[in-house]
Amino acid sequence: MRTEHEPVKAATTAARTAATTAARTAATAATAAAEPRQRWRAQAGVYLLVAFLAAGLFGALQPGTGLPAEVLQLTQFGPAVAVLTVALLWPARTGELLRGALPGRPAGGRRPGGRGRPAPGARFGGAAFPLVLLTAPVIIALSAGGYALAHGGAAFTDPRSLKEPFALIVAAQLLGACGEEIGWRCLLQPLLRTRFGPLPASALVGLAWAGWHVQAFAQGPVYAGGFLVATVSMSVVLGLAQERVRSNRLLTAGGFHTLVNLGMLLFTAEGSALAMVTLAGACLLTAVPWALRTPAATMTASAAHGAH
Protein backbone atom coordinates (compact mmCIF):
# COMPACT_ATOMS: atom_id res chain seq x y z
CA MET A 1 0.00 0.00 0.00
CA ARG A 2 1.53 3.35 -1.17
CA THR A 3 1.61 6.32 1.14
CA GLU A 4 1.30 9.94 0.15
CA HIS A 5 4.99 10.46 0.90
CA GLU A 6 6.29 7.89 -1.60
CA PRO A 7 6.15 10.19 -4.69
CA VAL A 8 8.07 12.83 -2.75
CA LYS A 9 10.70 10.29 -1.71
CA ALA A 10 11.03 9.03 -5.27
CA ALA A 11 11.48 12.57 -6.58
CA THR A 12 14.06 13.32 -3.91
CA THR A 13 15.98 10.15 -4.72
CA ALA A 14 15.91 10.95 -8.43
CA ALA A 15 17.15 14.47 -7.79
CA ARG A 16 20.00 13.18 -5.61
CA THR A 17 20.97 10.65 -8.26
CA ALA A 18 20.96 13.32 -10.96
CA ALA A 19 23.04 15.64 -8.81
CA THR A 20 25.56 12.89 -8.07
CA THR A 21 25.80 12.00 -11.75
CA ALA A 22 26.28 15.65 -12.70
CA ALA A 23 28.99 16.06 -10.07
CA ARG A 24 30.82 12.99 -11.31
CA THR A 25 30.57 14.19 -14.91
CA ALA A 26 31.90 17.61 -13.94
CA ALA A 27 34.77 16.03 -12.02
CA THR A 28 35.64 13.80 -14.98
CA ALA A 29 35.56 16.77 -17.34
CA ALA A 30 37.76 18.79 -15.00
CA THR A 31 40.25 15.94 -14.80
CA ALA A 32 40.26 15.56 -18.59
CA ALA A 33 40.81 19.29 -18.99
CA ALA A 34 43.67 19.29 -16.48
CA GLU A 35 45.49 16.39 -18.15
CA PRO A 36 46.49 18.27 -21.33
CA ARG A 37 47.85 21.14 -19.22
CA GLN A 38 49.90 18.67 -17.21
CA ARG A 39 51.09 16.84 -20.33
CA TRP A 40 52.32 19.92 -22.14
CA ARG A 41 54.49 20.81 -19.16
CA ALA A 42 55.89 17.27 -19.03
CA GLN A 43 56.52 17.21 -22.77
CA ALA A 44 58.25 20.60 -22.72
CA GLY A 45 60.29 19.58 -19.68
CA VAL A 46 61.46 16.32 -21.24
CA TYR A 47 62.31 18.08 -24.49
CA LEU A 48 64.40 20.78 -22.79
CA LEU A 49 66.18 18.35 -20.48
CA VAL A 50 67.22 16.02 -23.31
CA ALA A 51 68.11 18.91 -25.66
CA PHE A 52 70.52 20.34 -23.09
CA LEU A 53 72.03 16.99 -22.08
CA ALA A 54 72.42 15.70 -25.64
CA ALA A 55 74.04 18.96 -26.77
CA GLY A 56 76.52 18.74 -23.90
CA LEU A 57 77.36 15.14 -24.78
CA PHE A 58 77.80 15.92 -28.48
CA GLY A 59 79.94 18.94 -27.64
CA ALA A 60 82.23 16.72 -25.59
CA LEU A 61 82.47 14.19 -28.42
CA GLN A 62 83.17 16.70 -31.21
CA PRO A 63 86.94 17.15 -30.62
CA GLY A 64 87.45 13.42 -31.05
CA THR A 65 85.72 13.39 -34.42
CA GLY A 66 88.04 15.89 -36.08
CA LEU A 67 85.01 17.69 -37.53
CA PRO A 68 85.72 21.43 -37.90
CA ALA A 69 83.26 23.57 -35.94
CA GLU A 70 82.92 26.04 -38.82
CA VAL A 71 81.54 23.19 -40.94
CA LEU A 72 79.19 21.56 -38.45
CA GLN A 73 78.70 21.47 -34.69
CA LEU A 74 77.35 18.20 -33.36
CA THR A 75 75.58 20.07 -30.56
CA GLN A 76 73.06 21.18 -33.18
CA PHE A 77 71.56 17.70 -33.16
CA GLY A 78 70.69 17.84 -29.47
CA PRO A 79 67.17 19.15 -30.20
CA ALA A 80 66.62 16.38 -32.77
CA VAL A 81 67.48 13.77 -30.14
CA ALA A 82 65.06 15.51 -27.77
CA VAL A 83 62.29 15.32 -30.37
CA LEU A 84 62.97 11.60 -30.79
CA THR A 85 62.74 11.12 -27.03
CA VAL A 86 59.41 12.97 -26.81
CA ALA A 87 58.16 10.91 -29.77
CA LEU A 88 58.98 7.67 -27.96
CA LEU A 89 57.04 8.81 -24.88
CA TRP A 90 54.11 10.53 -26.62
CA PRO A 91 54.05 9.27 -30.23
CA ALA A 92 50.56 10.46 -31.19
CA ARG A 93 51.03 13.89 -29.64
CA THR A 94 54.44 14.34 -31.28
CA GLY A 95 53.01 13.45 -34.68
CA GLU A 96 50.31 16.04 -34.16
CA LEU A 97 52.81 18.73 -33.16
CA LEU A 98 55.11 17.97 -36.10
CA ARG A 99 52.29 18.20 -38.62
CA GLY A 100 53.30 20.84 -41.13
CA ALA A 101 57.03 20.47 -40.49
CA LEU A 102 57.54 18.57 -43.74
CA PRO A 103 55.90 18.72 -47.18
CA GLY A 104 52.75 16.66 -47.60
CA ARG A 105 51.43 17.03 -44.04
CA PRO A 106 49.98 20.53 -43.89
CA ALA A 107 49.05 21.86 -40.51
CA GLY A 108 45.93 23.44 -41.97
CA GLY A 109 46.62 26.66 -40.13
CA ARG A 110 45.25 25.19 -36.90
CA ARG A 111 46.91 24.95 -33.56
CA PRO A 112 47.87 21.43 -32.40
CA GLY A 113 44.92 19.58 -30.99
CA GLY A 114 42.56 20.96 -33.62
CA ARG A 115 41.28 23.68 -31.30
CA GLY A 116 40.50 27.16 -32.51
CA ARG A 117 40.04 28.64 -35.94
CA PRO A 118 42.73 28.64 -38.63
CA ALA A 119 45.40 31.25 -37.98
CA PRO A 120 44.83 34.48 -39.94
CA GLY A 121 46.57 34.31 -43.30
CA ALA A 122 47.41 30.59 -42.95
CA ARG A 123 45.88 29.88 -46.37
CA PHE A 124 48.42 32.31 -47.85
CA GLY A 125 51.33 30.63 -46.08
CA GLY A 126 53.32 30.23 -49.28
CA ALA A 127 54.22 33.92 -49.24
CA ALA A 128 55.82 33.63 -45.80
CA PHE A 129 58.56 31.32 -47.03
CA PRO A 130 60.42 33.82 -49.24
CA LEU A 131 59.63 36.60 -46.80
CA VAL A 132 61.38 34.74 -43.97
CA LEU A 133 64.38 33.94 -46.16
CA LEU A 134 64.64 37.58 -47.23
CA THR A 135 64.59 38.67 -43.59
CA ALA A 136 67.88 36.85 -42.92
CA PRO A 137 70.06 38.88 -45.35
CA VAL A 138 68.36 42.05 -44.15
CA ILE A 139 69.50 41.19 -40.61
CA ILE A 140 73.06 40.55 -41.78
CA ALA A 141 73.16 43.73 -43.88
CA LEU A 142 71.93 45.88 -40.98
CA SER A 143 74.33 44.17 -38.59
CA ALA A 144 77.35 44.51 -40.87
CA GLY A 145 76.50 48.13 -41.60
CA GLY A 146 76.10 48.97 -37.93
CA TYR A 147 79.41 47.28 -37.10
CA ALA A 148 81.21 49.16 -39.90
CA LEU A 149 79.88 52.50 -38.66
CA ALA A 150 80.75 51.81 -35.03
CA HIS A 151 84.11 50.16 -35.66
CA GLY A 152 85.29 52.29 -38.55
CA GLY A 153 85.57 49.37 -40.94
CA ALA A 154 83.67 46.34 -42.15
CA ALA A 155 84.38 42.76 -41.14
CA PHE A 156 84.52 40.32 -44.05
CA THR A 157 85.87 36.83 -44.52
CA ASP A 158 86.48 35.69 -48.09
CA PRO A 159 84.83 32.28 -48.56
CA ARG A 160 87.91 31.17 -50.50
CA SER A 161 90.04 31.72 -47.41
CA LEU A 162 88.11 29.17 -45.35
CA LYS A 163 89.82 25.85 -44.67
CA GLU A 164 86.92 23.82 -46.03
CA PRO A 165 85.05 24.19 -49.35
CA PHE A 166 82.30 26.77 -48.97
CA ALA A 167 79.74 24.51 -50.69
CA LEU A 168 80.41 21.86 -48.06
CA ILE A 169 79.96 24.42 -45.28
CA VAL A 170 76.63 25.58 -46.75
CA ALA A 171 75.27 22.03 -46.98
CA ALA A 172 76.48 21.12 -43.50
CA GLN A 173 75.12 24.34 -42.00
CA LEU A 174 71.67 23.60 -43.48
CA LEU A 175 71.77 20.09 -42.04
CA GLY A 176 72.79 21.37 -38.62
CA ALA A 177 70.22 24.17 -38.66
CA CYS A 178 67.45 21.67 -39.43
CA GLY A 179 68.76 19.50 -36.58
CA GLU A 180 68.05 22.44 -34.27
CA GLU A 181 64.83 23.69 -35.82
CA ILE A 182 63.05 20.33 -35.80
CA GLY A 183 63.05 20.84 -32.04
CA TRP A 184 62.74 24.56 -31.41
CA ARG A 185 60.35 25.66 -34.12
CA CYS A 186 58.68 22.41 -35.19
CA LEU A 187 58.02 20.84 -31.76
CA LEU A 188 58.45 23.31 -28.90
CA GLN A 189 56.88 26.28 -30.69
CA PRO A 190 53.59 24.50 -31.58
CA LEU A 191 53.56 22.87 -28.14
CA LEU A 192 53.72 26.23 -26.35
CA ARG A 193 51.35 27.62 -28.95
CA THR A 194 48.57 25.43 -27.50
CA ARG A 195 48.81 27.38 -24.23
CA PHE A 196 50.03 30.84 -25.26
CA GLY A 197 49.56 33.38 -28.04
CA PRO A 198 52.07 33.48 -30.90
CA LEU A 199 54.17 36.34 -29.52
CA PRO A 200 54.57 34.97 -25.94
CA ALA A 201 55.17 31.45 -27.27
CA SER A 202 57.83 32.72 -29.69
CA ALA A 203 59.55 34.74 -26.95
CA LEU A 204 59.57 31.77 -24.57
CA VAL A 205 61.09 29.53 -27.24
CA GLY A 206 63.67 32.24 -27.89
CA LEU A 207 64.64 32.37 -24.22
CA ALA A 208 65.06 28.58 -24.10
CA TRP A 209 66.97 28.64 -27.39
CA ALA A 210 69.31 31.31 -26.05
CA GLY A 211 69.90 29.45 -22.78
CA TRP A 212 70.70 26.30 -24.74
CA HIS A 213 73.68 28.14 -26.30
CA VAL A 214 75.46 28.10 -22.95
CA GLN A 215 78.85 28.90 -24.52
CA ALA A 216 77.59 32.34 -25.54
CA PHE A 217 77.19 33.33 -21.90
CA ALA A 218 80.87 32.72 -21.23
CA GLN A 219 81.83 35.61 -23.56
CA GLY A 220 81.04 38.37 -21.08
CA PRO A 221 77.86 40.24 -20.12
CA VAL A 222 77.74 42.55 -23.17
CA TYR A 223 78.12 39.69 -25.63
CA ALA A 224 75.66 37.53 -23.67
CA GLY A 225 73.08 40.33 -23.51
CA GLY A 226 73.34 40.96 -27.23
CA PHE A 227 73.06 37.25 -27.96
CA LEU A 228 69.93 36.98 -25.81
CA VAL A 229 68.22 39.87 -27.62
CA ALA A 230 69.23 38.46 -31.00
CA THR A 231 67.94 34.94 -30.35
CA VAL A 232 64.63 36.06 -28.87
CA SER A 233 64.09 38.49 -31.76
CA MET A 234 64.84 35.82 -34.37
CA SER A 235 62.56 33.43 -32.55
CA VAL A 236 59.76 36.00 -32.77
CA VAL A 237 60.32 36.29 -36.54
CA LEU A 238 60.22 32.52 -37.02
CA GLY A 239 57.35 31.95 -34.59
CA LEU A 240 55.14 34.58 -36.18
CA ALA A 241 56.04 33.34 -39.65
CA GLN A 242 54.74 29.90 -38.66
CA GLU A 243 51.31 31.42 -38.17
CA ARG A 244 51.22 31.78 -41.97
CA VAL A 245 52.99 28.58 -43.02
CA ARG A 246 51.00 25.35 -43.38
CA SER A 247 53.80 23.01 -44.46
CA ASN A 248 57.59 22.93 -44.97
CA ARG A 249 58.05 24.66 -41.63
CA LEU A 250 61.33 22.84 -41.05
CA LEU A 251 62.83 24.09 -44.31
CA THR A 252 61.51 27.59 -43.66
CA ALA A 253 63.12 27.81 -40.22
CA GLY A 254 66.22 25.86 -41.25
CA GLY A 255 66.79 28.04 -44.30
CA PHE A 256 66.52 31.24 -42.26
CA HIS A 257 68.83 29.81 -39.60
CA THR A 258 71.39 28.74 -42.21
CA LEU A 259 71.45 32.14 -43.92
CA VAL A 260 71.98 33.92 -40.60
CA ASN A 261 74.79 31.54 -39.62
CA LEU A 262 76.52 31.95 -42.98
CA GLY A 263 76.14 35.71 -42.78
CA MET A 264 77.70 35.74 -39.34
CA LEU A 265 80.54 33.55 -40.60
CA LEU A 266 81.33 35.91 -43.49
CA PHE A 267 80.34 39.38 -42.27
CA THR A 268 80.86 39.53 -38.51
CA ALA A 269 83.95 39.53 -36.32
CA GLU A 270 83.91 36.27 -34.39
CA GLY A 271 83.76 36.73 -30.61
CA SER A 272 83.34 40.50 -30.86
CA ALA A 273 80.93 41.99 -28.35
CA LEU A 274 80.35 44.95 -30.67
CA ALA A 275 79.46 42.62 -33.53
CA MET A 276 76.97 40.77 -31.32
CA VAL A 277 75.37 44.03 -30.14
CA THR A 278 74.92 45.24 -33.72
CA LEU A 279 73.47 41.84 -34.65
CA ALA A 280 71.04 42.13 -31.73
CA GLY A 281 69.93 45.56 -32.89
CA ALA A 282 69.42 44.30 -36.43
CA CYS A 283 67.38 41.31 -35.25
CA LEU A 284 65.24 43.51 -33.03
CA LEU A 285 64.55 45.98 -35.84
CA THR A 286 63.48 43.23 -38.22
CA ALA A 287 61.28 41.53 -35.61
CA VAL A 288 59.17 44.66 -35.08
CA PRO A 289 57.47 44.60 -38.53
CA TRP A 290 56.64 40.92 -38.05
CA ALA A 291 55.02 41.67 -34.71
CA LEU A 292 53.07 44.59 -36.18
CA ARG A 293 51.81 42.41 -39.05
CA THR A 294 50.27 39.87 -36.67
CA PRO A 295 46.64 40.80 -35.85
CA ALA A 296 46.09 41.83 -32.24
CA ALA A 297 43.18 39.39 -31.96
CA THR A 298 45.53 36.51 -32.71
CA MET A 299 48.06 37.84 -30.20
CA THR A 300 45.62 37.80 -27.31
CA ALA A 301 43.07 35.08 -28.07
CA SER A 302 45.40 32.13 -27.56
CA ALA A 303 46.93 33.63 -24.45
CA ALA A 304 43.48 33.92 -22.91
CA HIS A 305 42.75 30.35 -23.89
CA GLY A 306 46.01 29.16 -22.34
CA ALA A 307 45.14 30.80 -19.01
CA HIS A 308 42.18 28.51 -18.45
PDB file of N, CA and C in Angstrom, residues 135-148 209 222-223 225-234 256 259-261 263-265 267-269 272-287:
ATOM      1  N   THR A 135      64.324  37.991 -44.854  1.00  0.00           N
ATOM      2  CA  THR A 135      64.593  38.666 -43.586  1.00  0.00           C
ATOM      3  C   THR A 135      66.019  38.399 -43.108  1.00  0.00           C
ATOM      4  N   ALA A 136      66.535  37.205 -43.380  1.00  0.00           N
ATOM      5  CA  ALA A 136      67.879  36.850 -42.920  1.00  0.00           C
ATOM      6  C   ALA A 136      68.959  37.764 -43.509  1.00  0.00           C
ATOM      7  N   PRO A 137      69.034  37.948 -44.833  1.00  0.00           N
ATOM      8  CA  PRO A 137      70.060  38.877 -45.353  1.00  0.00           C
ATOM      9  C   PRO A 137      69.848  40.318 -44.923  1.00  0.00           C
ATOM     10  N   VAL A 138      68.604  40.696 -44.668  1.00  0.00           N
ATOM     11  CA  VAL A 138      68.360  42.050 -44.146  1.00  0.00           C
ATOM     12  C   VAL A 138      69.017  42.196 -42.772  1.00  0.00           C
ATOM     13  N   ILE A 139      68.866  41.173 -41.933  1.00  0.00           N
ATOM     14  CA  ILE A 139      69.499  41.191 -40.610  1.00  0.00           C
ATOM     15  C   ILE A 139      71.015  41.325 -40.741  1.00  0.00           C
ATOM     16  N   ILE A 140      71.611  40.531 -41.629  1.00  0.00           N
ATOM     17  CA  ILE A 140      73.063  40.552 -41.784  1.00  0.00           C
ATOM     18  C   ILE A 140      73.529  41.895 -42.341  1.00  0.00           C
ATOM     19  N   ALA A 141      72.776  42.440 -43.300  1.00  0.00           N
ATOM     20  CA  ALA A 141      73.155  43.734 -43.877  1.00  0.00           C
ATOM     21  C   ALA A 141      73.110  44.840 -42.831  1.00  0.00           C
ATOM     22  N   LEU A 142      72.043  44.868 -42.035  1.00  0.00           N
ATOM     23  CA  LEU A 142      71.934  45.880 -40.980  1.00  0.00           C
ATOM     24  C   LEU A 142      73.036  45.701 -39.939  1.00  0.00           C
ATOM     25  N   SER A 143      73.299  44.456 -39.594  1.00  0.00           N
ATOM     26  CA  SER A 143      74.327  44.175 -38.592  1.00  0.00           C
ATOM     27  C   SER A 143      75.706  44.576 -39.094  1.00  0.00           C
ATOM     28  N   ALA A 144      76.035  44.171 -40.312  1.00  0.00           N
ATOM     29  CA  ALA A 144      77.352  44.507 -40.871  1.00  0.00           C
ATOM     30  C   ALA A 144      77.514  46.011 -41.031  1.00  0.00           C
ATOM     31  N   GLY A 145      76.433  46.683 -41.458  1.00  0.00           N
ATOM     32  CA  GLY A 145      76.497  48.133 -41.599  1.00  0.00           C
ATOM     33  C   GLY A 145      76.684  48.833 -40.270  1.00  0.00           C
ATOM     34  N   GLY A 146      75.956  48.380 -39.261  1.00  0.00           N
ATOM     35  CA  GLY A 146      76.105  48.968 -37.930  1.00  0.00           C
ATOM     36  C   GLY A 146      77.493  48.750 -37.368  1.00  0.00           C
ATOM     37  N   TYR A 147      78.053  47.564 -37.594  1.00  0.00           N
ATOM     38  CA  TYR A 147      79.406  47.277 -37.103  1.00  0.00           C
ATOM     39  C   TYR A 147      80.429  48.168 -37.814  1.00  0.00           C
ATOM     40  N   ALA A 148      80.265  48.333 -39.132  1.00  0.00           N
ATOM     41  CA  ALA A 148      81.209  49.157 -39.896  1.00  0.00           C
ATOM     42  C   ALA A 148      81.183  50.611 -39.430  1.00  0.00           C
ATOM     43  N   TRP A 209      65.974  28.802 -26.321  1.00  0.00           N
ATOM     44  CA  TRP A 209      66.974  28.642 -27.389  1.00  0.00           C
ATOM     45  C   TRP A 209      68.263  29.371 -27.023  1.00  0.00           C
ATOM     46  N   VAL A 222      78.187  41.793 -21.995  1.00  0.00           N
ATOM     47  CA  VAL A 222      77.742  42.545 -23.172  1.00  0.00           C
ATOM     48  C   VAL A 222      77.424  41.586 -24.318  1.00  0.00           C
ATOM     49  N   TYR A 223      78.327  40.677 -24.575  1.00  0.00           N
ATOM     50  CA  TYR A 223      78.123  39.687 -25.632  1.00  0.00           C
ATOM     51  C   TYR A 223      76.889  38.839 -25.322  1.00  0.00           C
ATOM     52  N   GLY A 225      74.309  39.545 -23.394  1.00  0.00           N
ATOM     53  CA  GLY A 225      73.082  40.326 -23.509  1.00  0.00           C
ATOM     54  C   GLY A 225      72.663  40.512 -24.955  1.00  0.00           C
ATOM     55  N   GLY A 226      73.638  40.816 -25.808  1.00  0.00           N
ATOM     56  CA  GLY A 226      73.345  40.963 -27.226  1.00  0.00           C
ATOM     57  C   GLY A 226      72.848  39.664 -27.827  1.00  0.00           C
ATOM     58  N   PHE A 227      73.465  38.565 -27.436  1.00  0.00           N
ATOM     59  CA  PHE A 227      73.057  37.254 -27.955  1.00  0.00           C
ATOM     60  C   PHE A 227      71.629  36.927 -27.534  1.00  0.00           C
ATOM     61  N   LEU A 228      71.280  37.245 -26.303  1.00  0.00           N
ATOM     62  CA  LEU A 228      69.926  36.980 -25.806  1.00  0.00           C
ATOM     63  C   LEU A 228      68.887  37.766 -26.612  1.00  0.00           C
ATOM     64  N   VAL A 229      69.156  39.042 -26.840  1.00  0.00           N
ATOM     65  CA  VAL A 229      68.223  39.866 -27.624  1.00  0.00           C
ATOM     66  C   VAL A 229      68.111  39.333 -29.047  1.00  0.00           C
ATOM     67  N   ALA A 230      69.238  38.943 -29.625  1.00  0.00           N
ATOM     68  CA  ALA A 230      69.234  38.456 -31.005  1.00  0.00           C
ATOM     69  C   ALA A 230      68.422  37.175 -31.138  1.00  0.00           C
ATOM     70  N   THR A 231      68.628  36.222 -30.239  1.00  0.00           N
ATOM     71  CA  THR A 231      67.936  34.937 -30.353  1.00  0.00           C
ATOM     72  C   THR A 231      66.438  35.076 -30.108  1.00  0.00           C
ATOM     73  N   VAL A 232      66.060  35.869 -29.127  1.00  0.00           N
ATOM     74  CA  VAL A 232      64.627  36.057 -28.865  1.00  0.00           C
ATOM     75  C   VAL A 232      63.974  36.764 -30.049  1.00  0.00           C
ATOM     76  N   SER A 233      64.641  37.763 -30.610  1.00  0.00           N
ATOM     77  CA  SER A 233      64.089  38.491 -31.760  1.00  0.00           C
ATOM     78  C   SER A 233      63.936  37.573 -32.971  1.00  0.00           C
ATOM     79  N   MET A 234      64.946  36.757 -33.243  1.00  0.00           N
ATOM     80  CA  MET A 234      64.844  35.825 -34.369  1.00  0.00           C
ATOM     81  C   MET A 234      63.768  34.785 -34.124  1.00  0.00           C
ATOM     82  N   PHE A 256      66.235  29.964 -42.931  1.00  0.00           N
ATOM     83  CA  PHE A 256      66.522  31.239 -42.257  1.00  0.00           C
ATOM     84  C   PHE A 256      67.735  31.098 -41.350  1.00  0.00           C
ATOM     85  N   LEU A 259      71.028  30.867 -43.338  1.00  0.00           N
ATOM     86  CA  LEU A 259      71.454  32.140 -43.916  1.00  0.00           C
ATOM     87  C   LEU A 259      72.044  33.066 -42.859  1.00  0.00           C
ATOM     88  N   VAL A 260      71.446  33.084 -41.675  1.00  0.00           N
ATOM     89  CA  VAL A 260      71.982  33.918 -40.602  1.00  0.00           C
ATOM     90  C   VAL A 260      73.356  33.409 -40.169  1.00  0.00           C
ATOM     91  N   ASN A 261      73.493  32.103 -40.018  1.00  0.00           N
ATOM     92  CA  ASN A 261      74.786  31.536 -39.618  1.00  0.00           C
ATOM     93  C   ASN A 261      75.879  31.833 -40.650  1.00  0.00           C
ATOM     94  N   GLY A 263      75.872  34.275 -42.819  1.00  0.00           N
ATOM     95  CA  GLY A 263      76.138  35.713 -42.785  1.00  0.00           C
ATOM     96  C   GLY A 263      77.053  36.091 -41.643  1.00  0.00           C
ATOM     97  N   MET A 264      76.817  35.474 -40.483  1.00  0.00           N
ATOM     98  CA  MET A 264      77.698  35.740 -39.343  1.00  0.00           C
ATOM     99  C   MET A 264      79.110  35.247 -39.612  1.00  0.00           C
ATOM    100  N   LEU A 265      79.224  34.103 -40.283  1.00  0.00           N
ATOM    101  CA  LEU A 265      80.539  33.553 -40.605  1.00  0.00           C
ATOM    102  C   LEU A 265      81.331  34.491 -41.516  1.00  0.00           C
ATOM    103  N   PHE A 267      80.438  37.923 -42.417  1.00  0.00           N
ATOM    104  CA  PHE A 267      80.338  39.381 -42.274  1.00  0.00           C
ATOM    105  C   PHE A 267      80.393  39.888 -40.833  1.00  0.00           C
ATOM    106  N   THR A 268      80.726  39.048 -39.883  1.00  0.00           N
ATOM    107  CA  THR A 268      80.864  39.526 -38.507  1.00  0.00           C
ATOM    108  C   THR A 268      82.211  39.097 -37.941  1.00  0.00           C
ATOM    109  N   ALA A 269      82.691  39.856 -36.979  1.00  0.00           N
ATOM    110  CA  ALA A 269      83.946  39.533 -36.316  1.00  0.00           C
ATOM    111  C   ALA A 269      83.665  38.529 -35.204  1.00  0.00           C
ATOM    112  N   SER A 272      83.370  39.072 -31.146  1.00  0.00           N
ATOM    113  CA  SER A 272      83.341  40.497 -30.856  1.00  0.00           C
ATOM    114  C   SER A 272      82.027  40.871 -30.182  1.00  0.00           C
ATOM    115  N   ALA A 273      82.121  41.533 -29.038  1.00  0.00           N
ATOM    116  CA  ALA A 273      80.926  41.994 -28.346  1.00  0.00           C
ATOM    117  C   ALA A 273      80.197  43.047 -29.166  1.00  0.00           C
ATOM    118  N   LEU A 274      80.962  43.921 -29.833  1.00  0.00           N
ATOM    119  CA  LEU A 274      80.354  44.949 -30.669  1.00  0.00           C
ATOM    120  C   LEU A 274      79.567  44.312 -31.812  1.00  0.00           C
ATOM    121  N   ALA A 275      80.149  43.301 -32.437  1.00  0.00           N
ATOM    122  CA  ALA A 275      79.461  42.621 -33.533  1.00  0.00           C
ATOM    123  C   ALA A 275      78.168  41.976 -33.054  1.00  0.00           C
ATOM    124  N   MET A 276      78.174  41.410 -31.848  1.00  0.00           N
ATOM    125  CA  MET A 276      76.969  40.774 -31.320  1.00  0.00           C
ATOM    126  C   MET A 276      75.904  41.816 -30.977  1.00  0.00           C
ATOM    127  N   VAL A 277      76.329  42.971 -30.466  1.00  0.00           N
ATOM    128  CA  VAL A 277      75.370  44.027 -30.137  1.00  0.00           C
ATOM    129  C   VAL A 277      74.717  44.563 -31.410  1.00  0.00           C
ATOM    130  N   THR A 278      75.505  44.757 -32.469  1.00  0.00           N
ATOM    131  CA  THR A 278      74.922  45.239 -33.724  1.00  0.00           C
ATOM    132  C   THR A 278      74.003  44.183 -34.335  1.00  0.00           C
ATOM    133  N   LEU A 279      74.357  42.912 -34.176  1.00  0.00           N
ATOM    134  CA  LEU A 279      73.472  41.845 -34.648  1.00  0.00           C
ATOM    135  C   LEU A 279      72.160  41.860 -33.875  1.00  0.00           C
ATOM    136  N   ALA A 280      72.248  42.069 -32.567  1.00  0.00           N
ATOM    137  CA  ALA A 280      71.039  42.128 -31.734  1.00  0.00           C
ATOM    138  C   ALA A 280      70.132  43.275 -32.181  1.00  0.00           C
ATOM    139  N   GLY A 281      70.730  44.432 -32.435  1.00  0.00           N
ATOM    140  CA  GLY A 281      69.933  45.564 -32.890  1.00  0.00           C
ATOM    141  C   GLY A 281      69.261  45.283 -34.224  1.00  0.00           C
ATOM    142  N   ALA A 282      69.986  44.633 -35.132  1.00  0.00           N
ATOM    143  CA  ALA A 282      69.421  44.301 -36.434  1.00  0.00           C
ATOM    144  C   ALA A 282      68.270  43.313 -36.305  1.00  0.00           C
ATOM    145  N   CYS A 283      68.442  42.303 -35.454  1.00  0.00           N
ATOM    146  CA  CYS A 283      67.384  41.307 -35.251  1.00  0.00           C
ATOM    147  C   CYS A 283      66.143  41.948 -34.640  1.00  0.00           C
ATOM    148  N   LEU A 284      66.364  42.846 -33.681  1.00  0.00           N
ATOM    149  CA  LEU A 284      65.240  43.513 -33.028  1.00  0.00           C
ATOM    150  C   LEU A 284      64.476  44.387 -34.018  1.00  0.00           C
ATOM    151  N   LEU A 285      65.197  45.117 -34.844  1.00  0.00           N
ATOM    152  CA  LEU A 285      64.552  45.985 -35.839  1.00  0.00           C
ATOM    153  C   LEU A 285      63.722  45.181 -36.834  1.00  0.00           C
ATOM    154  N   THR A 286      64.220  44.032 -37.249  1.00  0.00           N
ATOM    155  CA  THR A 286      63.479  43.231 -38.224  1.00  0.00           C
ATOM    156  C   THR A 286      62.320  42.483 -37.589  1.00  0.00           C
ATOM    157  N   ALA A 287      62.378  42.239 -36.279  1.00  0.00           N
ATOM    158  CA  ALA A 287      61.280  41.533 -35.613  1.00  0.00           C
ATOM    159  C   ALA A 287      60.058  42.426 -35.442  1.00  0.00           C
TER     160      ALA A 287
END
